[in-house]
PDB file of C-alpha atoms and ligand atoms in Angstrom:
ATOM      1  CA  UNK A 440      11.174  -6.651  28.239  1.00  0.00           C
ATOM      2  CA  UNK A 441       7.798  -6.148  26.635  1.00  0.00           C
ATOM      3  CA  UNK A 442       6.890  -8.060  23.526  1.00  0.00           C
ATOM      4  CA  UNK A 443       4.878  -5.123  22.168  1.00  0.00           C
ATOM      5  CA  UNK A 444       5.508  -1.556  23.223  1.00  0.00           C
ATOM      6  CA  UNK A 445       2.540   0.691  24.027  1.00  0.00           C
ATOM      7  CA  UNK A 446       2.526   3.633  21.643  1.00  0.00           C
ATOM      8  CA  UNK A 447       1.694   7.067  22.978  1.00  0.00           C
ATOM      9  CA  UNK A 448       2.085  10.520  21.438  1.00  0.00           C
ATOM     10  CA  UNK A 449       5.510  11.215  22.903  1.00  0.00           C
ATOM     11  CA  UNK A 450       6.872   7.860  21.729  1.00  0.00           C
ATOM     12  CA  UNK A 451       5.459   8.485  18.236  1.00  0.00           C
ATOM     13  CA  UNK A 452       7.148  11.908  18.161  1.00  0.00           C
ATOM     14  CA  UNK A 453      10.353  10.300  19.345  1.00  0.00           C
ATOM     15  CA  UNK A 454      10.282   7.724  16.534  1.00  0.00           C
ATOM     16  CA  UNK A 455       9.690  10.494  14.013  1.00  0.00           C
ATOM     17  CA  UNK A 456      12.568  12.493  15.493  1.00  0.00           C
ATOM     18  CA  UNK A 457      15.077   9.662  15.338  1.00  0.00           C
ATOM     19  CA  UNK A 458      14.050   8.091  12.038  1.00  0.00           C
ATOM     20  CA  UNK A 459      12.199  10.300   9.583  1.00  0.00           C
ATOM     21  CA  UNK A 460      14.262  11.312   6.571  1.00  0.00           C
ATOM     22  CA  UNK A 461      12.101  14.024   5.147  1.00  0.00           C
ATOM     23  CA  UNK A 462      12.448  16.119   2.036  1.00  0.00           C
ATOM     24  CA  UNK A 463      10.820  19.446   1.129  1.00  0.00           C
ATOM     25  CA  UNK A 464       8.882  17.707  -1.677  1.00  0.00           C
ATOM     26  CA  UNK A 465       7.493  14.949   0.575  1.00  0.00           C
ATOM     27  CA  UNK A 466       6.542  17.555   3.137  1.00  0.00           C
ATOM     28  CA  UNK A 467       4.816  19.667   0.485  1.00  0.00           C
ATOM     29  CA  UNK A 468       2.790  16.663  -0.707  1.00  0.00           C
ATOM     30  CA  UNK A 469       1.703  15.944   2.864  1.00  0.00           C
ATOM     31  CA  UNK A 470       0.704  19.585   3.334  1.00  0.00           C
ATOM     32  CA  UNK A 471      -1.198  19.781   0.035  1.00  0.00           C
ATOM     33  CA  UNK A 472      -3.035  16.538   0.871  1.00  0.00           C
ATOM     34  CA  UNK A 473      -3.851  17.695   4.405  1.00  0.00           C
ATOM     35  CA  UNK A 474      -6.163  20.308   2.906  1.00  0.00           C
ATOM     36  CA  UNK A 475      -8.354  17.609   1.289  1.00  0.00           C
ATOM     37  CA  UNK A 476     -11.424  16.174   3.046  1.00  0.00           C
ATOM     38  CA  UNK A 477     -10.119  12.581   2.843  1.00  0.00           C
ATOM     39  CA  UNK A 478      -6.567  13.469   3.894  1.00  0.00           C
ATOM     40  CA  UNK A 479      -6.452  10.697   6.520  1.00  0.00           C
ATOM     41  CA  UNK A 480      -6.324   8.099   3.733  1.00  0.00           C
ATOM     42  CA  UNK A 481      -2.695   9.073   3.126  1.00  0.00           C
ATOM     43  CA  UNK A 482      -0.060   6.755   4.606  1.00  0.00           C
ATOM     44  CA  UNK A 483       1.974   8.381   7.361  1.00  0.00           C
ATOM     45  CA  UNK A 484       5.401   9.801   6.587  1.00  0.00           C
ATOM     46  CA  UNK A 485       6.941   6.928   8.569  1.00  0.00           C
ATOM     47  CA  UNK A 486       4.941   4.320   6.679  1.00  0.00           C
ATOM     48  CA  UNK A 487       5.938   5.886   3.377  1.00  0.00           C
ATOM     49  CA  UNK A 488       9.562   5.611   4.422  1.00  0.00           C
ATOM     50  CA  UNK A 489       8.951   2.006   5.463  1.00  0.00           C
ATOM     51  CA  UNK A 490       7.601   1.226   1.977  1.00  0.00           C
ATOM     52  CA  UNK A 491      10.624   2.791   0.349  1.00  0.00           C
ATOM     53  CA  UNK A 492      12.966   0.874   2.615  1.00  0.00           C
ATOM     54  CA  UNK A 493      11.137  -2.374   1.901  1.00  0.00           C
ATOM     55  CA  UNK A 494      11.348  -1.828  -1.867  1.00  0.00           C
ATOM     56  CA  UNK A 495      15.106  -1.355  -1.440  1.00  0.00           C
ATOM     57  CA  UNK A 496      15.458  -4.380   0.846  1.00  0.00           C
ATOM     58  CA  UNK A 497      13.674  -6.586  -1.663  1.00  0.00           C
ATOM     59  CA  UNK A 498      15.628  -5.176  -4.592  1.00  0.00           C
ATOM     60  CA  UNK A 499      12.271  -4.820  -6.330  1.00  0.00           C
ATOM     61  CA  UNK A 500      12.313  -3.650  -9.943  1.00  0.00           C
ATOM     62  CA  UNK A 501       8.723  -4.174 -11.089  1.00  0.00           C
ATOM     63  CA  UNK A 502       6.106  -3.184  -8.559  1.00  0.00           C
ATOM     64  CA  UNK A 503       2.372  -2.694  -8.403  1.00  0.00           C
ATOM     65  CA  UNK A 504       0.340  -0.220  -6.369  1.00  0.00           C
ATOM     66  CA  UNK A 505      -3.426  -0.480  -5.940  1.00  0.00           C
ATOM     67  CA  UNK A 506      -4.806   2.735  -4.415  1.00  0.00           C
ATOM     68  CA  UNK A 507      -2.712   5.816  -5.216  1.00  0.00           C
ATOM     69  CA  UNK A 508      -4.739   8.776  -3.847  1.00  0.00           C
ATOM     70  CA  UNK A 509      -2.423  11.827  -4.040  1.00  0.00           C
ATOM     71  CA  UNK A 510       0.631   9.637  -4.397  1.00  0.00           C
ATOM     72  CA  UNK A 511       2.515   9.564  -1.124  1.00  0.00           C
ATOM     73  CA  UNK A 512       3.132   5.806  -1.115  1.00  0.00           C
ATOM     74  CA  UNK A 513       3.684   5.932  -4.893  1.00  0.00           C
ATOM     75  CA  UNK A 514       6.313   8.654  -4.609  1.00  0.00           C
ATOM     76  CA  UNK A 515       8.126   6.802  -1.816  1.00  0.00           C
ATOM     77  CA  UNK A 516       8.102   3.637  -3.920  1.00  0.00           C
ATOM     78  CA  UNK A 517       9.221   5.300  -7.151  1.00  0.00           C
ATOM     79  CA  UNK A 518      12.073   7.110  -5.359  1.00  0.00           C
ATOM     80  CA  UNK A 519      13.349   3.755  -4.089  1.00  0.00           C
ATOM     81  CA  UNK A 520      13.197   1.880  -7.382  1.00  0.00           C
ATOM     82  CA  UNK A 521      16.342   1.537  -9.491  1.00  0.00           C
ATOM     83  CA  UNK A 522      16.565   3.776 -12.598  1.00  0.00           C
ATOM     84  CA  UNK A 523      15.123   1.008 -14.800  1.00  0.00           C
ATOM     85  CA  UNK A 524      12.426   0.101 -12.248  1.00  0.00           C
ATOM     86  CA  UNK A 525       8.709   0.542 -12.952  1.00  0.00           C
ATOM     87  CA  UNK A 526       5.630   0.833 -10.797  1.00  0.00           C
ATOM     88  CA  UNK A 527       2.199   0.158 -12.272  1.00  0.00           C
ATOM     89  CA  UNK A 528      -0.089   2.480 -10.322  1.00  0.00           C
ATOM     90  CA  UNK A 529      -3.843   1.767 -10.240  1.00  0.00           C
ATOM     91  CA  UNK A 530      -6.551   4.192  -9.169  1.00  0.00           C
ATOM     92  CA  UNK A 531      -9.885   5.384 -10.513  1.00  0.00           C
ATOM     93  CA  UNK A 532      -9.570   9.055  -9.552  1.00  0.00           C
ATOM     94  CA  UNK A 533      -8.141  11.423 -12.206  1.00  0.00           C
ATOM     95  CA  UNK A 534      -8.199  14.344  -9.729  1.00  0.00           C
ATOM     96  CA  UNK A 535      -6.176  12.644  -7.021  1.00  0.00           C
ATOM     97  CA  UNK A 536      -3.742  10.954  -9.392  1.00  0.00           C
ATOM     98  CA  UNK A 537      -3.108  14.304 -11.120  1.00  0.00           C
ATOM     99  CA  UNK A 538      -1.663  15.468  -7.818  1.00  0.00           C
ATOM    100  CA  UNK A 539       0.356  12.244  -7.565  1.00  0.00           C
ATOM    101  CA  UNK A 540       1.811  12.616 -11.048  1.00  0.00           C
ATOM    102  CA  UNK A 541       2.622  16.293 -10.511  1.00  0.00           C
ATOM    103  CA  UNK A 542       4.844  15.313  -7.575  1.00  0.00           C
ATOM    104  CA  UNK A 543       6.389  12.370  -9.419  1.00  0.00           C
ATOM    105  CA  UNK A 544       7.346  14.752 -12.247  1.00  0.00           C
ATOM    106  CA  UNK A 545       8.910  17.198  -9.808  1.00  0.00           C
ATOM    107  CA  UNK A 546      10.826  14.359  -8.145  1.00  0.00           C
ATOM    108  CA  UNK A 547      12.119  13.190 -11.541  1.00  0.00           C
ATOM    109  CA  UNK A 548      10.522   9.747 -11.209  1.00  0.00           C
ATOM    110  CA  UNK A 549       7.484  10.086 -13.511  1.00  0.00           C
ATOM    111  CA  UNK A 550       9.252   7.899 -16.087  1.00  0.00           C
ATOM    112  CA  UNK A 551       9.094   5.023 -13.624  1.00  0.00           C
ATOM    113  CA  UNK A 552       5.316   5.306 -13.200  1.00  0.00           C
ATOM    114  CA  UNK A 553       2.784   3.530 -15.421  1.00  0.00           C
ATOM    115  CA  UNK A 554      -0.509   5.062 -14.231  1.00  0.00           C
ATOM    116  CA  UNK A 555      -3.619   3.033 -15.044  1.00  0.00           C
ATOM    117  CA  UNK A 556      -6.864   4.913 -14.428  1.00  0.00           C
ATOM    118  CA  UNK A 557     -10.023   2.893 -13.838  1.00  0.00           C
ATOM    119  CA  UNK A 558     -11.519   0.327 -11.522  1.00  0.00           C
ATOM    120  CA  UNK A 559      -8.513  -1.533 -10.179  1.00  0.00           C
ATOM    121  CA  UNK A 560     -10.306  -4.899 -10.336  1.00  0.00           C
ATOM    122  CA  UNK A 561     -10.495  -4.413 -14.095  1.00  0.00           C
ATOM    123  CA  UNK A 562      -6.990  -3.007 -14.390  1.00  0.00           C
ATOM    124  CA  UNK A 563      -5.513  -6.057 -12.663  1.00  0.00           C
ATOM    125  CA  UNK A 564      -7.486  -8.289 -15.038  1.00  0.00           C
ATOM    126  CA  UNK A 565      -6.095  -6.300 -17.964  1.00  0.00           C
ATOM    127  CA  UNK A 566      -2.539  -6.708 -16.674  1.00  0.00           C
ATOM    128  CA  UNK A 567      -3.132 -10.455 -16.463  1.00  0.00           C
ATOM    129  CA  UNK A 568      -4.396 -10.565 -20.047  1.00  0.00           C
ATOM    130  CA  UNK A 569      -1.364  -8.506 -21.117  1.00  0.00           C
ATOM    131  CA  UNK A 570       0.756 -11.468 -20.014  1.00  0.00           C
ATOM    132  CA  UNK A 571       2.070  -9.889 -16.818  1.00  0.00           C
ATOM    133  CA  UNK A 572       1.412 -12.937 -14.613  1.00  0.00           C
ATOM    134  CA  UNK A 573       4.500 -13.829 -12.585  1.00  0.00           C
ATOM    135  CA  UNK A 574       6.330 -10.597 -13.453  1.00  0.00           C
ATOM    136  CA  UNK A 575       5.991  -8.377 -10.365  1.00  0.00           C
ATOM    137  CA  UNK A 576       8.411  -8.373  -7.435  1.00  0.00           C
ATOM    138  CA  UNK A 577       6.279  -6.390  -5.013  1.00  0.00           C
ATOM    139  CA  UNK A 578       2.720  -5.082  -4.606  1.00  0.00           C
ATOM    140  CA  UNK A 579       1.223  -2.567  -2.175  1.00  0.00           C
ATOM    141  CA  UNK A 580      -2.577  -2.751  -1.920  1.00  0.00           C
ATOM    142  CA  UNK A 581      -4.444   0.129  -0.275  1.00  0.00           C
ATOM    143  CA  UNK A 582      -7.706   0.663  -2.242  1.00  0.00           C
ATOM    144  CA  UNK A 583     -11.312  -0.220  -1.301  1.00  0.00           C
ATOM    145  CA  UNK A 584     -11.356  -2.845   1.432  1.00  0.00           C
ATOM    146  CA  UNK A 585     -14.385  -4.766   0.109  1.00  0.00           C
ATOM    147  CA  UNK A 586     -12.307  -5.682  -2.965  1.00  0.00           C
ATOM    148  CA  UNK A 587      -9.259  -6.950  -1.034  1.00  0.00           C
ATOM    149  CA  UNK A 588     -10.126 -10.593  -1.715  1.00  0.00           C
ATOM    150  CA  UNK A 589     -10.368  -9.884  -5.474  1.00  0.00           C
ATOM    151  CA  UNK A 590      -7.145  -7.888  -5.416  1.00  0.00           C
ATOM    152  CA  UNK A 591      -5.434 -10.664  -3.513  1.00  0.00           C
ATOM    153  CA  UNK A 592      -6.202 -13.328  -6.118  1.00  0.00           C
ATOM    154  CA  UNK A 593      -5.063 -11.105  -8.995  1.00  0.00           C
ATOM    155  CA  UNK A 594      -1.958  -9.873  -7.209  1.00  0.00           C
ATOM    156  CA  UNK A 595      -0.999 -13.432  -6.286  1.00  0.00           C
ATOM    157  CA  UNK A 596      -1.104 -14.357  -9.981  1.00  0.00           C
ATOM    158  CA  UNK A 597       0.803 -11.228 -11.029  1.00  0.00           C
ATOM    159  CA  UNK A 598       3.635 -11.716  -8.517  1.00  0.00           C
ATOM    160  CA  UNK A 599       6.578 -13.929  -9.318  1.00  0.00           C
ATOM    161  CA  UNK A 600       7.277 -16.829  -6.933  1.00  0.00           C
ATOM    162  CA  UNK A 601       9.142 -15.182  -4.034  1.00  0.00           C
ATOM    163  CA  UNK A 602       7.377 -11.893  -4.715  1.00  0.00           C
ATOM    164  CA  UNK A 603       6.043  -9.897  -1.772  1.00  0.00           C
ATOM    165  CA  UNK A 604       2.699  -8.256  -1.181  1.00  0.00           C
ATOM    166  CA  UNK A 605       1.608  -5.825   1.484  1.00  0.00           C
ATOM    167  CA  UNK A 606      -2.078  -5.117   2.226  1.00  0.00           C
ATOM    168  CA  UNK A 607      -2.755  -1.989   4.259  1.00  0.00           C
ATOM    169  CA  UNK A 608      -5.304  -1.337   7.038  1.00  0.00           C
ATOM    170  CA  UNK A 609      -6.029  -4.987   7.845  1.00  0.00           C
ATOM    171  CA  UNK A 610      -6.671  -4.170  11.535  1.00  0.00           C
ATOM    172  CA  UNK A 611      -9.093  -1.334  10.591  1.00  0.00           C
ATOM    173  CA  UNK A 612      -8.529   0.687  13.791  1.00  0.00           C
ATOM    174  CA  UNK A 613      -9.110  -2.508  15.782  1.00  0.00           C
ATOM    175  CA  UNK A 614     -12.659  -3.017  14.506  1.00  0.00           C
ATOM    176  CA  UNK A 615     -11.817  -6.434  13.033  1.00  0.00           C
ATOM    177  CA  UNK A 616     -11.643  -7.775  16.606  1.00  0.00           C
ATOM    178  CA  UNK A 617     -14.789  -5.959  17.772  1.00  0.00           C
ATOM    179  CA  UNK A 618     -17.851  -8.203  17.371  1.00  0.00           C
ATOM    180  CA  UNK A 619     -20.141  -5.183  17.475  1.00  0.00           C
ATOM    181  CA  UNK A 620     -18.692  -3.881  14.194  1.00  0.00           C
ATOM    182  CA  UNK A 621     -20.595  -5.333  11.238  1.00  0.00           C
ATOM    183  CA  UNK A 622     -20.118  -2.721   8.500  1.00  0.00           C
ATOM    184  CA  UNK A 623     -19.077  -3.989   5.042  1.00  0.00           C
ATOM    185  CA  UNK A 624     -15.440  -2.838   5.285  1.00  0.00           C
ATOM    186  CA  UNK A 625     -14.862  -4.468   8.665  1.00  0.00           C
ATOM    187  CA  UNK A 626     -16.540  -7.692   7.554  1.00  0.00           C
ATOM    188  CA  UNK A 627     -14.510  -7.809   4.338  1.00  0.00           C
ATOM    189  CA  UNK A 628     -11.243  -7.306   6.213  1.00  0.00           C
ATOM    190  CA  UNK A 629     -12.163  -9.920   8.838  1.00  0.00           C
ATOM    191  CA  UNK A 630     -12.937 -12.399   6.075  1.00  0.00           C
ATOM    192  CA  UNK A 631      -9.722 -11.467   4.233  1.00  0.00           C
ATOM    193  CA  UNK A 632      -7.640 -12.020   7.378  1.00  0.00           C
ATOM    194  CA  UNK A 633      -9.351 -15.311   8.208  1.00  0.00           C
ATOM    195  CA  UNK A 634      -8.819 -16.680   4.718  1.00  0.00           C
ATOM    196  CA  UNK A 635      -5.086 -15.956   4.717  1.00  0.00           C
ATOM    197  CA  UNK A 636      -4.433 -18.022   7.817  1.00  0.00           C
ATOM    198  CA  UNK A 637      -4.567 -21.383   6.050  1.00  0.00           C
ATOM    199  CA  UNK A 638      -3.696 -20.132   2.572  1.00  0.00           C
ATOM    200  CA  UNK A 639      -0.796 -22.405   1.666  1.00  0.00           C
ATOM    201  CA  UNK A 640       0.130 -20.373  -1.422  1.00  0.00           C
ATOM    202  CA  UNK A 641       1.895 -17.795   0.752  1.00  0.00           C
ATOM    203  CA  UNK A 642       4.134 -17.287   3.750  1.00  0.00           C
ATOM    204  CA  UNK A 643       2.334 -14.899   6.065  1.00  0.00           C
ATOM    205  CA  UNK A 644       2.854 -12.330   8.766  1.00  0.00           C
ATOM    206  CA  UNK A 645       0.359  -9.753  10.040  1.00  0.00           C
ATOM    207  CA  UNK A 646       2.294  -6.681  11.109  1.00  0.00           C
ATOM    208  CA  UNK A 647       0.772  -4.741  14.019  1.00  0.00           C
ATOM    209  CA  UNK A 648       2.315  -1.595  12.606  1.00  0.00           C
ATOM    210  CA  UNK A 649       0.355   1.528  11.596  1.00  0.00           C
ATOM    211  CA  UNK A 650      -3.225   0.289  10.948  1.00  0.00           C
ATOM    212  CA  UNK A 651      -2.077  -3.297  10.486  1.00  0.00           C
ATOM    213  CA  UNK A 652      -0.395  -4.715   7.389  1.00  0.00           C
ATOM    214  CA  UNK A 653      -0.579  -8.182   5.920  1.00  0.00           C
ATOM    215  CA  UNK A 654       2.839  -9.135   4.616  1.00  0.00           C
ATOM    216  CA  UNK A 655       2.775 -12.182   2.365  1.00  0.00           C
ATOM    217  CA  UNK A 656       5.360 -13.856   0.180  1.00  0.00           C
ATOM    218  CA  UNK A 657       4.232 -15.948  -2.780  1.00  0.00           C
ATOM    219  CA  UNK A 658       5.466 -19.521  -2.602  1.00  0.00           C
TER     220      UNK A 658
HETATM  221  N1  LIG B  43      -1.771   4.766  -0.752  1.00  0.00           N
HETATM  222  C1  LIG B  43      -2.391   6.092  -0.772  1.00  0.00           C
HETATM  223  C2  LIG B  43      -3.760   6.100  -0.143  1.00  0.00           C
HETATM  224  C3  LIG B  43      -4.794   5.316  -0.922  1.00  0.00           C
HETATM  225  S1  LIG B  43      -6.439   5.807  -0.502  1.00  0.00           S
HETATM  226  C4  LIG B  43      -1.452   7.115  -0.126  1.00  0.00           C
HETATM  227  O1  LIG B  43      -0.347   6.768   0.291  1.00  0.00           O
HETATM  228  O2  LIG B  43      -1.820   8.291  -0.039  1.00  0.00           O
HETATM  229  C5  LIG B  43      -7.412   4.712  -1.479  1.00  0.00           C
HETATM  230  C6  LIG B  43      -7.430   4.989  -2.966  1.00  0.00           C
HETATM  231  O3  LIG B  43      -8.072   3.881  -3.583  1.00  0.00           O
HETATM  232  C7  LIG B  43      -8.213   6.229  -3.402  1.00  0.00           C
HETATM  233  O4  LIG B  43      -7.373   7.070  -4.157  1.00  0.00           O
HETATM  234  C8  LIG B  43      -9.348   5.688  -4.280  1.00  0.00           C
HETATM  235  O5  LIG B  43      -9.608   6.475  -5.442  1.00  0.00           O
HETATM  236  C9  LIG B  43      -8.802   4.348  -4.701  1.00  0.00           C
HETATM  237  N2  LIG B  43      -9.833   3.352  -5.007  1.00  0.00           N
HETATM  238  C10 LIG B  43     -10.849   2.940  -4.207  1.00  0.00           C
HETATM  239  N3  LIG B  43     -11.555   1.989  -4.820  1.00  0.00           N
HETATM  240  C11 LIG B  43     -11.000   1.798  -6.045  1.00  0.00           C
HETATM  241  C12 LIG B  43     -11.279   0.940  -7.140  1.00  0.00           C
HETATM  242  N4  LIG B  43     -12.281   0.053  -7.122  1.00  0.00           N
HETATM  243  N5  LIG B  43     -10.464   1.006  -8.221  1.00  0.00           N
HETATM  244  C13 LIG B  43      -9.427   1.873  -8.257  1.00  0.00           C
HETATM  245  N6  LIG B  43      -9.110   2.695  -7.248  1.00  0.00           N
HETATM  246  C14 LIG B  43      -9.891   2.661  -6.153  1.00  0.00           C
HETATM  247 CA1  LIG B  44      -4.265   2.930   3.845  1.00  0.00          CA
END
């Protein structure tokens, strides 16, 4: 057997066919987002479902999201939280998060969402000064890549011991392993990945799923 299957279009369609549990609302959010110029920032339907499943598996109650866009990952998370669960959602775009909140309202999960508009580096600092250190079970980070190192340090403080974090796009379409790529995002992600290797504050796994995800558990 192979240790890593080669993905092609027909295998991707197959996975979608046998696993995707869609809903009209999720589909509508994907379609509304597809009309936007930056639509490709949205997590895939499968990855959204993965996030929801992970939130369930962890039994997470208090979660954090950095990088909301039009809310696909947020909606998947909020739908998976228990009725008394809360997700603090950080983004600086009122336009995009308006879309996100509109769908959360329609899904009946808006009461679980604490939306914080502004630069997420500041928002995480504010959460820390509000005494939220050690209070989050799970964090999904998917905002600007040059700030990942900053987000990491704040998120690590905000998570409880045993809490889980997931950083998206850490393989950056493969550019992290391409020496010719020297743009700021690629360099930041390369540095982020390199620094995690010997970071003894976490248990670590880099998932070669989607665009690469760093899965880390706070010790
Ligand atoms: N998880 C989303 C996609 C996030 S796209 C989904 O499933 O659709 C990245 C988001 O990060 C954008 O909405 C952008 O506004 C936000 N962002 C980028 N830099 C930011 C910053 N410094 N502070 C807050 N939000 C930021
Ligand atoms: Ca992403």
